[in-house]
Amino acid sequence: MKKIVTQLVFLTVTLALWSCENYHPRHLELWYAQPARLWEETLPLGNGRLGMMPDGGIHREHIVLNDITMWSGSHDDTRNPHALGRLRQIQQLLLEGRNDLAQEMMYSYFACGGKGSNRGDGADAPYGSFQLMGGLDIDYSYPLYRDLLDSSDDLKEYRRSLELANATAHCSFSLGNTTYTRRYYASQTDDVLVIELGADRKASISFSATLSRPERHYTRTADSTLIMEGQLNNGTDGKGNRYKTLLKVCNLGGEVTYADGRVTVKEADKAYLLLSAGTELWSDNFEERITKLLERATATDGETLYRRHTEKWNEKFGRVVLDLGEQDNTLPTDRRLTAFQHNDDPSFAALYFQYGRYLMLSGTREDTMPLNLQGLWANTVRTPWNGDYHLNINLQMNYWPMEVTHLEELHQPLQHLIEGMVVSGEETARTFYGAKGWVAHMMTNPWGFTAPGEHASWGATNTGGAWLCQHLWEHYAFRPDTVYLKEVYPVMKGAAEFFLSSMIREKKNGHLVTAPSSSPENAFYMPGTKTAVNVCMGPTMDIQLVRELFTNTIAAAEILDTDSDFTARLAAAIDELPPMQISSRGGYLQEWLEDYEEVDLHHRHVSHLYGLYPSNLISVSETPELAEAARKTLERRGDDGTGWSRAWKINFWARLKDGDRAYKLLGNLLHPVAEEGKIVSNDGGTYPNLFCAHPPFQIDGNFGGCAGIAEMLIQSQNGYAEILPALPSSWSKGQFKGLRIRGGAVVDAQWSDGRWYKATLTAQTDNTFRVKLPDTDLKVEVNGKPHTPHDGMVTLSLQSGEQAVITLR
C-alpha cells in the first residue's frame, strides 16, 4: 500500500505492436460522449476470470462485476428410466414417416430426467445459471462545486472510452476548474480489478462506495476491507457455490473509513480501488487465494501494476494487425455505428474485428472456464438462457476466430469442458440409446449436462458432442502436435463410437442415419398437412457432422498409428451415409432426408450449411454443384436473422468467395438496435457498446463476425492457403499481420488494387505449405530469388521458426 499511493499521476503507456504504415494501436478505441444509459452502453473489461462494466456516471457510478465461475446449480441425475424402453418405438414411427407421433412420444418419454434447464430459467434449479457477481456503486461528491452540480453547462469535455490495445477504460470530464479522471482495468497478471480515481487539483477525490447484488449476499467491513460474500442456490438444499468479493482503497492524501458496509474517502488527491474475488467453483481455497491476491496488489506500486498488465495483454493481443485505413475516431462509437449503415468505413470493420479478439482475450484464459453465451459478462442473476453453453452453434461460434486470429492458447478451457463431458455423455449414451461411446445434445453446464433437453422440439439434437470434436481436430490442424492429438483422440473416438453403435438404416435407400434427432430448432410441415414437427431422422447437418467426425477420427488414428480395425469400420460406415441432396424443386440444399416444406423459410439456423462453414464438405473449388445449392439456400433464407445468424452468413458468403455479399452481411450484423439510450429494435444487430444483439445480448455474434472478417482475408481449409479469397471491393488496399493457417504457419500480407503483392509465412512447426497465387501470369520471388510455381501454387518446405517472403511482380 505504501508504494501504490506514491503514484501522483495517471500513467501514459505506449504499446509497441507491429510496425505498420499508417497503423496506430492507440486508435483502436471505442468512445462515447456521455455516461452509459443502458447496460449495453457500458464497456466490458476482463482478464479471463474477473470482469467489470463501468457506466461512467458523474454523481453515482454503477460498475457491474463478473466472475466467470459465478454459477448457481449443481450435479443432477438426468437419467430417464423410460427413454431406452421407448427408443425403438420412436425410431419405428420415424421409419414409417409418422414424425408427429414420434415427437409426441418423445415429449412424454425421451427427455432428460429432472427439470433440465428449467426452460432457460435455471437459476434456482439444479441445472443452474451464470450470474453477475454483483455491483459496485460509487457515490461521488464534489465539495468545491456544490453550486454547479445542478447545471449541465458546467460539466465539460466528458469522454468515456475503451482502448483495445491496452485493455483499459477511461472516463474524464471537467467540472469548474478541475478535470477528473478515472481509469479501469482487469489486471492480466495480478488477477484483480483496478479502478484509479484522480484529478488535476489536490484534495478533489471524495466518494462513498458499497458492494451489493440482487440476492444471496451479505456486505460488511473488516480489517480495512469492504467484503461481500454469500452462497448461490444449488437447486436442492440451497447450499451451492460460495463466493467472496474484497475491496480495498489505497489513497494519496485525505481520509478513508470503513463502516456500515461502506468505504468512504474524503478529500484525497488520488485513490485506487482494488477488488479481488473468487468462488468455490474456481478453487476450494478461494478465500485464501483472493486474500493473497489483494495483499500482493496493494503491496505493488501503481506504475508496476499497470505496466505488468499491459505487457501481458500485448503478448497475445499484439500478435495481429489489420490495417484497412486510418481509424477515424472523430465521431463517438455509437454514432460511428449508425454512420456505417450509410457510409462505407473499412477501418470500422477493422475495429470490430479487433474488438472480437479483445472480447475473446478478455473473456477467457487458459486456466479458467470457456466463454459462455455472454462470454464473461452478465448483469442479472437470471441470465438469458442461463448464460450456458449451447451446443447447436453458440458455444462453437464463440471459438471460430480463436485459431485463425492467433489466440490458440484459449482452446484449453474448451478442451477441458469437452473432456469433462465424456463420463456424463457415456451414461447418457447408455441409458437413452443403449449405445457405446459418449453423446451430448444441445446444451451443457459446468457439471457436464449431456442429456436431451426437456422439450424435443429443440432438445433432441444429438450431435453437440460431434460438433465439439471438430474443434479438437481444428486445434491440431492449425498446429500439428501428436502429443496433443494423443490427448484428445480418445474423446474423438468415443464420440464416433456413439454414432457407429446408435445409427439405424432408413428404409428408402438403406443409408445409416441418426434417429431420433432434429435440425437445430427448425421445424417442417408433415407432408400434405400444416402440422409442424421438429423430430426427424438423419437431418443434413447430422450427417455432415458424422461424416466429418468419422473422417477426422480416421485421420487422427492413422497419424497415431492405432485402432486400424476401428477405423476400417468407420470408413465402411462413411460409405453408407446419405449424400447431401439438392432439391429438385428449387435447386437448394435439402435440410432433411425428405424435401419437407419449412415452417419458417427465413429461420435463424442454417444448419444444413454446416458443410460449407465451419466444415469443408462444400466448396466452390471441390464441389461446385453443392456450392451453388448452398448459394441458393442462402438466397432463400435471406440476409436478416438474429445477430449470430447474420454473423454465420458472413462466413458462408466468404466461403462462397463473394466478398461484397459477406461485407453486406457485416453491415446487417452492425445494424444499430438502440438510439439515445433506448432499445428501438427487436431485430438482430448491434448495441452501442458493439455487443451483439440476438436480441438480447449474446456474444457469439461478435465472435462470428470476427471470424467472418478473417475468412474474407485468408482461408486454408482446402489444403493450401488462399490470401484475400473474398475481399470486398472497397477494401482495395490494406495489410494484415499475424493470421494463422492450417498446417502451422503465421501469415502477413499486403495488397493494393484488390490483389496481394507480398506475403510472409512464418512456420510454427515443420511442414510443407502451399500458397495459391491470385493470377498465374505473375513473376514470383521467394526470399528475393525467382521461384517457379506449379499449378498456380507456391510450395514452401519450412522448419519451425523459418520464414519465407513471397513477392509478386
mmCIF file of C-alpha atoms in Angstrom, residues 50-397:
data_model
loop_
_atom_site.group_PDB
_atom_site.id
_atom_site.type_symbol
_atom_site.label_atom_id
_atom_site.label_comp_id
_atom_site.label_asym_id
_atom_site.label_seq_id
_atom_site.Cartn_x
_atom_site.Cartn_y
_atom_site.Cartn_z
ATOM 1 C CA LEU A 50 -12.890 -11.434 -13.482
ATOM 2 C CA GLY A 51 -14.704 -8.703 -15.352
ATOM 3 C CA MET A 52 -16.390 -5.365 -14.856
ATOM 4 C CA MET A 53 -18.511 -2.921 -16.837
ATOM 5 C CA PRO A 54 -18.435 0.691 -15.551
ATOM 6 C CA ASP A 55 -21.139 3.124 -16.667
ATOM 7 C CA GLY A 56 -19.089 6.294 -16.126
ATOM 8 C CA GLY A 57 -21.750 8.073 -14.064
ATOM 9 C CA ILE A 58 -20.865 11.544 -12.792
ATOM 10 C CA HIS A 59 -22.592 11.551 -9.403
ATOM 11 C CA ARG A 60 -23.232 7.838 -8.981
ATOM 12 C CA GLU A 61 -21.329 5.239 -10.898
ATOM 13 C CA HIS A 62 -22.582 1.677 -11.146
ATOM 14 C CA ILE A 63 -19.996 -0.921 -12.082
ATOM 15 C CA VAL A 64 -21.272 -4.415 -12.839
ATOM 16 C CA LEU A 65 -18.842 -7.041 -11.559
ATOM 17 C CA ASN A 66 -18.405 -10.518 -13.042
ATOM 18 C CA ASP A 67 -16.651 -13.773 -12.273
ATOM 19 C CA ILE A 68 -16.739 -16.481 -14.954
ATOM 20 C CA THR A 69 -17.244 -19.143 -12.253
ATOM 21 C CA MET A 70 -20.292 -17.407 -10.734
ATOM 22 C CA TRP A 71 -22.689 -20.267 -11.375
ATOM 23 C CA SER A 72 -25.636 -21.488 -9.355
ATOM 24 C CA GLY A 73 -26.693 -25.135 -9.675
ATOM 25 C CA SER A 74 -25.032 -28.479 -9.033
ATOM 26 C CA HIS A 75 -24.666 -32.001 -10.359
ATOM 27 C CA ASP A 76 -28.019 -33.561 -11.221
ATOM 28 C CA ASP A 77 -29.262 -37.031 -12.169
ATOM 29 C CA THR A 78 -30.638 -36.512 -15.678
ATOM 30 C CA ARG A 79 -31.324 -40.153 -16.479
ATOM 31 C CA ASN A 80 -34.803 -41.024 -17.688
ATOM 32 C CA PRO A 81 -35.894 -44.584 -16.834
ATOM 33 C CA HIS A 82 -38.448 -44.598 -19.666
ATOM 34 C CA ALA A 83 -36.235 -43.404 -22.519
ATOM 35 C CA LEU A 84 -34.413 -46.544 -23.613
ATOM 36 C CA GLY A 85 -37.556 -48.658 -23.474
ATOM 37 C CA ARG A 86 -39.322 -46.287 -25.873
ATOM 38 C CA LEU A 87 -36.414 -45.706 -28.260
ATOM 39 C CA ARG A 88 -37.271 -48.493 -30.696
ATOM 40 C CA GLN A 89 -40.907 -47.363 -30.878
ATOM 41 C CA ILE A 90 -39.817 -43.793 -31.622
ATOM 42 C CA GLN A 91 -37.428 -44.984 -34.322
ATOM 43 C CA GLN A 92 -40.075 -47.223 -35.877
ATOM 44 C CA LEU A 93 -42.501 -44.301 -36.064
ATOM 45 C CA LEU A 94 -39.834 -42.256 -37.827
ATOM 46 C CA LEU A 95 -39.163 -45.074 -40.271
ATOM 47 C CA GLU A 96 -42.888 -45.117 -41.040
ATOM 48 C CA GLY A 97 -42.915 -41.349 -41.660
ATOM 49 C CA ARG A 98 -45.033 -40.665 -38.584
ATOM 50 C CA ASN A 99 -42.763 -37.990 -37.199
ATOM 51 C CA ASP A 100 -45.576 -36.203 -35.402
ATOM 52 C CA LEU A 101 -46.366 -39.285 -33.302
ATOM 53 C CA ALA A 102 -42.667 -39.899 -32.681
ATOM 54 C CA GLN A 103 -42.345 -36.359 -31.395
ATOM 55 C CA GLU A 104 -45.314 -36.740 -29.089
ATOM 56 C CA MET A 105 -43.792 -39.885 -27.663
ATOM 57 C CA MET A 106 -40.516 -38.072 -27.096
ATOM 58 C CA TYR A 107 -42.326 -35.318 -25.228
ATOM 59 C CA SER A 108 -43.584 -37.956 -22.810
ATOM 60 C CA TYR A 109 -40.684 -40.371 -22.576
ATOM 61 C CA PHE A 110 -37.459 -39.179 -24.197
ATOM 62 C CA ALA A 111 -36.411 -36.041 -22.356
ATOM 63 C CA CYS A 112 -33.921 -35.538 -19.562
ATOM 64 C CA GLY A 113 -34.846 -36.520 -16.051
ATOM 65 C CA GLY A 114 -35.488 -33.674 -13.644
ATOM 66 C CA LYS A 115 -36.101 -30.078 -14.694
ATOM 67 C CA GLY A 116 -33.326 -29.855 -17.253
ATOM 68 C CA SER A 117 -32.528 -26.217 -17.997
ATOM 69 C CA ASN A 118 -35.915 -25.264 -16.499
ATOM 70 C CA ARG A 119 -36.810 -23.772 -19.892
ATOM 71 C CA GLY A 120 -33.871 -21.401 -19.717
ATOM 72 C CA ASP A 121 -34.621 -20.220 -16.175
ATOM 73 C CA GLY A 122 -32.321 -22.481 -14.208
ATOM 74 C CA ALA A 123 -31.041 -20.092 -11.542
ATOM 75 C CA ASP A 124 -32.894 -21.964 -8.801
ATOM 76 C CA ALA A 125 -32.855 -25.383 -10.451
ATOM 77 C CA PRO A 126 -30.029 -27.934 -10.313
ATOM 78 C CA TYR A 127 -29.052 -27.004 -13.886
ATOM 79 C CA GLY A 128 -28.008 -23.571 -12.647
ATOM 80 C CA SER A 129 -27.341 -20.239 -14.279
ATOM 81 C CA PHE A 130 -24.389 -17.990 -14.872
ATOM 82 C CA GLN A 131 -24.948 -14.838 -12.807
ATOM 83 C CA LEU A 132 -23.443 -11.454 -12.177
ATOM 84 C CA MET A 133 -21.036 -11.375 -9.266
ATOM 85 C CA GLY A 134 -22.500 -8.122 -8.021
ATOM 86 C CA GLY A 135 -22.347 -4.380 -8.353
ATOM 87 C CA LEU A 136 -20.012 -1.704 -7.089
ATOM 88 C CA ASP A 137 -21.850 1.580 -6.503
ATOM 89 C CA ILE A 138 -19.742 4.688 -6.051
ATOM 90 C CA ASP A 139 -21.382 7.917 -4.884
ATOM 91 C CA TYR A 140 -19.107 10.825 -5.748
ATOM 92 C CA SER A 141 -19.160 14.198 -4.048
ATOM 93 C CA TYR A 142 -17.654 17.428 -5.302
ATOM 94 C CA PRO A 143 -17.435 19.783 -2.284
ATOM 95 C CA LEU A 144 -15.859 22.590 -4.282
ATOM 96 C CA TYR A 145 -18.635 22.585 -6.861
ATOM 97 C CA ARG A 146 -21.859 22.015 -4.966
ATOM 98 C CA ASP A 147 -23.390 25.080 -6.574
ATOM 99 C CA LEU A 148 -22.525 23.879 -10.079
ATOM 100 C CA LEU A 149 -23.956 20.397 -9.992
ATOM 101 C CA ASP A 150 -27.464 21.419 -10.978
ATOM 102 C CA SER A 151 -26.256 22.925 -14.243
ATOM 103 C CA SER A 152 -25.172 20.656 -17.077
ATOM 104 C CA ASP A 153 -23.407 23.643 -18.640
ATOM 105 C CA ASP A 154 -20.698 23.367 -16.013
ATOM 106 C CA LEU A 155 -19.883 19.778 -16.966
ATOM 107 C CA LYS A 156 -17.494 19.885 -19.895
ATOM 108 C CA GLU A 157 -15.405 17.653 -22.090
ATOM 109 C CA TYR A 158 -16.970 14.388 -20.942
ATOM 110 C CA ARG A 159 -15.323 11.379 -22.551
ATOM 111 C CA ARG A 160 -15.674 7.676 -21.826
ATOM 112 C CA SER A 161 -13.502 5.234 -23.741
ATOM 113 C CA LEU A 162 -12.096 1.734 -24.105
ATOM 114 C CA GLU A 163 -8.609 1.268 -25.535
ATOM 115 C CA LEU A 164 -8.308 -2.187 -27.059
ATOM 116 C CA ALA A 165 -4.525 -2.132 -27.380
ATOM 117 C CA ASN A 166 -4.020 -1.970 -23.601
ATOM 118 C CA ALA A 167 -7.358 -3.331 -22.316
ATOM 119 C CA THR A 168 -8.064 -0.143 -20.392
ATOM 120 C CA ALA A 169 -11.159 2.002 -19.980
ATOM 121 C CA HIS A 170 -11.071 5.723 -19.207
ATOM 122 C CA CYS A 171 -13.529 8.368 -18.113
ATOM 123 C CA SER A 172 -12.756 12.074 -17.887
ATOM 124 C CA PHE A 173 -14.662 15.328 -17.555
ATOM 125 C CA SER A 174 -14.214 18.845 -16.276
ATOM 126 C CA LEU A 175 -16.253 20.477 -13.562
ATOM 127 C CA GLY A 176 -15.490 24.082 -12.832
ATOM 128 C CA ASN A 177 -11.725 24.417 -12.919
ATOM 129 C CA THR A 178 -10.998 20.778 -12.158
ATOM 130 C CA THR A 179 -10.553 17.855 -14.551
ATOM 131 C CA TYR A 180 -11.440 14.440 -13.107
ATOM 132 C CA THR A 181 -10.015 11.227 -14.490
ATOM 133 C CA ARG A 182 -10.829 7.571 -13.973
ATOM 134 C CA ARG A 183 -9.006 4.546 -15.282
ATOM 135 C CA TYR A 184 -10.230 0.960 -15.107
ATOM 136 C CA TYR A 185 -8.603 -2.360 -15.968
ATOM 137 C CA ALA A 186 -8.797 -6.039 -15.095
ATOM 138 C CA SER A 187 -5.221 -6.979 -14.379
ATOM 139 C CA GLN A 188 -3.923 -9.746 -16.617
ATOM 140 C CA THR A 189 -1.068 -10.529 -14.234
ATOM 141 C CA ASP A 190 -2.248 -9.721 -10.712
ATOM 142 C CA ASP A 191 -5.795 -11.075 -11.175
ATOM 143 C CA VAL A 192 -7.579 -8.133 -9.551
ATOM 144 C CA LEU A 193 -9.844 -5.362 -10.798
ATOM 145 C CA VAL A 194 -8.367 -1.881 -10.574
ATOM 146 C CA ILE A 195 -10.116 1.498 -10.594
ATOM 147 C CA GLU A 196 -7.953 4.617 -10.366
ATOM 148 C CA LEU A 197 -9.542 7.968 -9.482
ATOM 149 C CA GLY A 198 -7.637 11.186 -9.954
ATOM 150 C CA ALA A 199 -7.937 14.910 -10.596
ATOM 151 C CA ASP A 200 -5.630 17.760 -11.553
ATOM 152 C CA ARG A 201 -6.409 19.570 -8.292
ATOM 153 C CA LYS A 202 -5.432 18.278 -4.867
ATOM 154 C CA ALA A 203 -8.000 17.079 -2.337
ATOM 155 C CA SER A 204 -10.639 16.669 -5.061
ATOM 156 C CA ILE A 205 -11.450 12.958 -4.685
ATOM 157 C CA SER A 206 -14.360 12.247 -2.344
ATOM 158 C CA PHE A 207 -16.739 9.298 -2.586
ATOM 159 C CA SER A 208 -18.538 6.540 -0.756
ATOM 160 C CA ALA A 209 -18.739 3.002 -2.166
ATOM 161 C CA THR A 210 -20.515 -0.248 -1.401
ATOM 162 C CA LEU A 211 -20.908 -3.742 -2.852
ATOM 163 C CA SER A 212 -24.233 -5.482 -3.420
ATOM 164 C CA ARG A 213 -26.153 -7.898 -5.602
ATOM 165 C CA PRO A 214 -29.899 -8.613 -6.055
ATOM 166 C CA GLU A 215 -29.921 -11.640 -3.748
ATOM 167 C CA ARG A 216 -27.915 -14.000 -1.552
ATOM 168 C CA HIS A 217 -25.287 -11.599 -0.282
ATOM 169 C CA TYR A 218 -24.032 -10.020 2.921
ATOM 170 C CA THR A 219 -21.844 -6.907 2.877
ATOM 171 C CA ARG A 220 -19.663 -5.914 5.812
ATOM 172 C CA THR A 221 -16.354 -4.262 6.665
ATOM 173 C CA ALA A 222 -13.397 -5.786 8.497
ATOM 174 C CA ASP A 223 -9.647 -5.174 8.617
ATOM 175 C CA SER A 224 -9.900 -2.039 6.463
ATOM 176 C CA THR A 225 -11.623 -4.034 3.739
ATOM 177 C CA LEU A 226 -15.122 -3.996 2.268
ATOM 178 C CA ILE A 227 -16.401 -7.555 1.983
ATOM 179 C CA MET A 228 -19.350 -9.067 0.105
ATOM 180 C CA GLU A 229 -19.978 -12.789 0.415
ATOM 181 C CA GLY A 230 -22.711 -15.349 0.013
ATOM 182 C CA GLN A 231 -23.799 -18.687 -1.377
ATOM 183 C CA LEU A 232 -25.772 -19.363 -4.552
ATOM 184 C CA ASN A 233 -28.635 -21.823 -4.888
ATOM 185 C CA ASN A 234 -27.681 -25.357 -5.894
ATOM 186 C CA GLY A 235 -31.276 -26.179 -6.828
ATOM 187 C CA THR A 236 -31.764 -28.629 -3.960
ATOM 188 C CA ASP A 237 -30.941 -27.523 -0.416
ATOM 189 C CA GLY A 238 -29.823 -24.025 -1.430
ATOM 190 C CA LYS A 239 -26.213 -24.605 -0.407
ATOM 191 C CA GLY A 240 -24.432 -24.102 -3.686
ATOM 192 C CA ASN A 241 -21.417 -22.227 -4.958
ATOM 193 C CA ARG A 242 -19.902 -19.939 -2.296
ATOM 194 C CA TYR A 243 -18.307 -16.654 -3.322
ATOM 195 C CA LYS A 244 -16.495 -13.695 -1.819
ATOM 196 C CA THR A 245 -15.502 -10.227 -3.048
ATOM 197 C CA LEU A 246 -12.962 -7.971 -1.320
ATOM 198 C CA LEU A 247 -12.458 -4.236 -1.920
ATOM 199 C CA LYS A 248 -9.657 -2.154 -0.524
ATOM 200 C CA VAL A 249 -8.931 1.530 -1.163
ATOM 201 C CA CYS A 250 -5.373 2.849 -1.342
ATOM 202 C CA ASN A 251 -5.270 6.621 -1.170
ATOM 203 C CA LEU A 252 -2.897 9.539 -1.502
ATOM 204 C CA GLY A 253 -3.982 12.179 0.961
ATOM 205 C CA GLY A 254 -7.364 12.554 2.558
ATOM 206 C CA GLU A 255 -9.140 10.159 4.885
ATOM 207 C CA VAL A 256 -10.518 6.640 4.421
ATOM 208 C CA THR A 257 -13.053 4.989 6.712
ATOM 209 C CA TYR A 258 -14.740 1.576 6.591
ATOM 210 C CA ALA A 259 -18.081 1.309 8.382
ATOM 211 C CA ASP A 260 -21.643 0.074 7.961
ATOM 212 C CA GLY A 261 -20.943 -1.849 4.776
ATOM 213 C CA ARG A 262 -19.335 1.115 3.010
ATOM 214 C CA VAL A 263 -15.931 2.634 2.398
ATOM 215 C CA THR A 264 -15.755 6.419 2.404
ATOM 216 C CA VAL A 265 -12.956 8.609 1.097
ATOM 217 C CA LYS A 266 -12.753 12.355 1.801
ATOM 218 C CA GLU A 267 -10.572 14.899 0.017
ATOM 219 C CA ALA A 268 -7.934 12.572 -1.362
ATOM 220 C CA ASP A 269 -5.544 13.570 -4.117
ATOM 221 C CA LYS A 270 -5.824 10.135 -5.700
ATOM 222 C CA ALA A 271 -7.420 6.792 -4.886
ATOM 223 C CA TYR A 272 -7.102 3.217 -6.099
ATOM 224 C CA LEU A 273 -9.979 0.792 -5.638
ATOM 225 C CA LEU A 274 -8.683 -2.788 -5.765
ATOM 226 C CA LEU A 275 -11.118 -5.697 -5.984
ATOM 227 C CA SER A 276 -10.289 -9.347 -5.543
ATOM 228 C CA ALA A 277 -12.934 -12.042 -5.878
ATOM 229 C CA GLY A 278 -13.457 -15.752 -6.323
ATOM 230 C CA THR A 279 -15.804 -18.685 -5.905
ATOM 231 C CA GLU A 280 -15.715 -22.216 -4.604
ATOM 232 C CA LEU A 281 -16.222 -23.425 -8.161
ATOM 233 C CA TRP A 282 -12.933 -21.720 -9.067
ATOM 234 C CA SER A 283 -10.936 -23.027 -6.109
ATOM 235 C CA ASP A 284 -11.604 -24.956 -2.923
ATOM 236 C CA ASN A 285 -9.421 -22.461 -1.040
ATOM 237 C CA PHE A 286 -10.765 -19.418 -2.882
ATOM 238 C CA GLU A 287 -10.929 -17.249 0.245
ATOM 239 C CA GLU A 288 -7.252 -17.657 0.950
ATOM 240 C CA ARG A 289 -6.331 -17.119 -2.682
ATOM 241 C CA ILE A 290 -8.265 -13.887 -3.140
ATOM 242 C CA THR A 291 -6.833 -12.512 0.117
ATOM 243 C CA LYS A 292 -3.294 -13.175 -1.099
ATOM 244 C CA LEU A 293 -4.051 -11.616 -4.486
ATOM 245 C CA LEU A 294 -5.331 -8.462 -2.795
ATOM 246 C CA GLU A 295 -2.327 -8.301 -0.486
ATOM 247 C CA ARG A 296 0.038 -8.614 -3.423
ATOM 248 C CA ALA A 297 -1.730 -5.901 -5.398
ATOM 249 C CA THR A 298 -1.794 -3.441 -2.518
ATOM 250 C CA ALA A 299 1.921 -4.015 -1.961
ATOM 251 C CA THR A 300 2.725 -3.120 -5.574
ATOM 252 C CA ASP A 301 3.174 0.418 -6.835
ATOM 253 C CA GLY A 302 0.613 1.633 -9.353
ATOM 254 C CA GLU A 303 3.057 2.038 -12.233
ATOM 255 C CA THR A 304 4.322 -1.525 -11.907
ATOM 256 C CA LEU A 305 0.793 -2.926 -11.531
ATOM 257 C CA TYR A 306 -0.367 -1.261 -14.750
ATOM 258 C CA ARG A 307 2.821 -1.954 -16.718
ATOM 259 C CA ARG A 308 2.646 -5.661 -15.901
ATOM 260 C CA HIS A 309 -0.963 -5.717 -17.061
ATOM 261 C CA THR A 310 -0.352 -4.010 -20.406
ATOM 262 C CA GLU A 311 2.764 -6.004 -21.216
ATOM 263 C CA LYS A 312 0.993 -9.287 -20.548
ATOM 264 C CA TRP A 313 -2.043 -8.196 -22.543
ATOM 265 C CA ASN A 314 0.040 -7.222 -25.521
ATOM 266 C CA GLU A 315 1.779 -10.609 -25.679
ATOM 267 C CA LYS A 316 -1.353 -12.031 -27.289
ATOM 268 C CA PHE A 317 -3.413 -9.066 -28.465
ATOM 269 C CA GLY A 318 -0.440 -7.516 -30.270
ATOM 270 C CA ARG A 319 0.108 -10.569 -32.459
ATOM 271 C CA VAL A 320 -2.414 -9.474 -35.087
ATOM 272 C CA VAL A 321 -2.780 -6.254 -37.048
ATOM 273 C CA LEU A 322 -5.466 -5.408 -39.577
ATOM 274 C CA ASP A 323 -4.978 -2.140 -41.440
ATOM 275 C CA LEU A 324 -7.857 -1.158 -43.717
ATOM 276 C CA GLY A 325 -7.135 2.555 -43.458
ATOM 277 C CA GLU A 326 -6.541 5.006 -40.658
ATOM 278 C CA GLN A 327 -9.039 4.892 -37.819
ATOM 279 C CA ASP A 328 -11.246 7.989 -37.766
ATOM 280 C CA ASN A 329 -12.384 8.459 -34.188
ATOM 281 C CA THR A 330 -13.874 11.884 -34.755
ATOM 282 C CA LEU A 331 -17.353 10.509 -34.136
ATOM 283 C CA PRO A 332 -18.258 8.684 -30.917
ATOM 284 C CA THR A 333 -18.582 4.954 -31.497
ATOM 285 C CA ASP A 334 -22.369 4.850 -31.211
ATOM 286 C CA ARG A 335 -22.629 7.476 -33.941
ATOM 287 C CA ARG A 336 -19.963 5.742 -35.958
ATOM 288 C CA LEU A 337 -22.021 2.550 -35.765
ATOM 289 C CA THR A 338 -25.044 4.381 -37.152
ATOM 290 C CA ALA A 339 -22.987 6.054 -39.868
ATOM 291 C CA PHE A 340 -21.626 2.681 -41.018
ATOM 292 C CA GLN A 341 -25.088 1.853 -42.364
ATOM 293 C CA HIS A 342 -24.802 4.659 -44.910
ATOM 294 C CA ASN A 343 -21.111 5.461 -45.314
ATOM 295 C CA ASP A 344 -18.575 2.782 -46.109
ATOM 296 C CA ASP A 345 -15.848 2.766 -43.454
ATOM 297 C CA PRO A 346 -13.465 -0.215 -43.817
ATOM 298 C CA SER A 347 -11.489 0.916 -40.777
ATOM 299 C CA PHE A 348 -14.621 0.448 -38.645
ATOM 300 C CA ALA A 349 -14.751 -3.158 -39.844
ATOM 301 C CA ALA A 350 -11.123 -3.500 -38.722
ATOM 302 C CA LEU A 351 -12.029 -2.053 -35.319
ATOM 303 C CA TYR A 352 -14.906 -4.520 -34.997
ATOM 304 C CA PHE A 353 -12.578 -7.386 -35.939
ATOM 305 C CA GLN A 354 -10.098 -6.407 -33.241
ATOM 306 C CA TYR A 355 -12.944 -5.899 -30.772
ATOM 307 C CA GLY A 356 -13.841 -9.556 -31.315
ATOM 308 C CA ARG A 357 -10.284 -10.550 -30.452
ATOM 309 C CA TYR A 358 -10.413 -8.191 -27.470
ATOM 310 C CA LEU A 359 -13.587 -9.837 -26.146
ATOM 311 C CA MET A 360 -12.108 -13.300 -26.509
ATOM 312 C CA LEU A 361 -8.879 -12.424 -24.737
ATOM 313 C CA SER A 362 -10.789 -10.537 -22.023
ATOM 314 C CA GLY A 363 -13.453 -13.185 -21.620
ATOM 315 C CA THR A 364 -11.452 -16.342 -21.024
ATOM 316 C CA ARG A 365 -7.941 -17.585 -20.392
ATOM 317 C CA GLU A 366 -6.042 -20.847 -20.218
ATOM 318 C CA ASP A 367 -6.799 -21.769 -16.597
ATOM 319 C CA THR A 368 -10.476 -20.956 -16.299
ATOM 320 C CA MET A 369 -13.869 -21.722 -17.849
ATOM 321 C CA PRO A 370 -14.883 -21.327 -21.514
ATOM 322 C CA LEU A 371 -16.763 -18.367 -22.920
ATOM 323 C CA ASN A 372 -20.479 -18.828 -22.300
ATOM 324 C CA LEU A 373 -23.462 -17.299 -24.116
ATOM 325 C CA GLN A 374 -22.477 -13.918 -22.716
ATOM 326 C CA GLY A 375 -18.752 -14.507 -22.603
ATOM 327 C CA LEU A 376 -17.790 -13.286 -19.136
ATOM 328 C CA TRP A 377 -20.336 -10.500 -18.703
ATOM 329 C CA ALA A 378 -23.835 -10.569 -17.206
ATOM 330 C CA ASN A 379 -25.923 -8.021 -15.337
ATOM 331 C CA THR A 380 -28.555 -10.222 -13.719
ATOM 332 C CA VAL A 381 -28.967 -13.347 -11.616
ATOM 333 C CA ARG A 382 -31.233 -14.803 -14.300
ATOM 334 C CA THR A 383 -29.067 -14.542 -17.374
ATOM 335 C CA PRO A 384 -30.990 -15.256 -20.616
ATOM 336 C CA TRP A 385 -30.955 -18.989 -21.435
ATOM 337 C CA ASN A 386 -28.952 -19.408 -18.218
ATOM 338 C CA GLY A 387 -25.881 -17.963 -19.915
ATOM 339 C CA ASP A 388 -24.906 -21.581 -20.507
ATOM 340 C CA TYR A 389 -23.125 -23.466 -23.273
ATOM 341 C CA HIS A 390 -25.484 -24.087 -26.188
ATOM 342 C CA LEU A 391 -24.016 -26.843 -28.351
ATOM 343 C CA ASN A 392 -26.069 -26.425 -31.527
ATOM 344 C CA ILE A 393 -23.928 -23.487 -32.683
ATOM 345 C CA ASN A 394 -23.444 -20.877 -29.977
ATOM 346 C CA LEU A 395 -20.530 -22.252 -27.953
ATOM 347 C CA GLN A 396 -18.817 -23.345 -31.145
ATOM 348 C CA MET A 397 -19.222 -19.910 -32.750
#
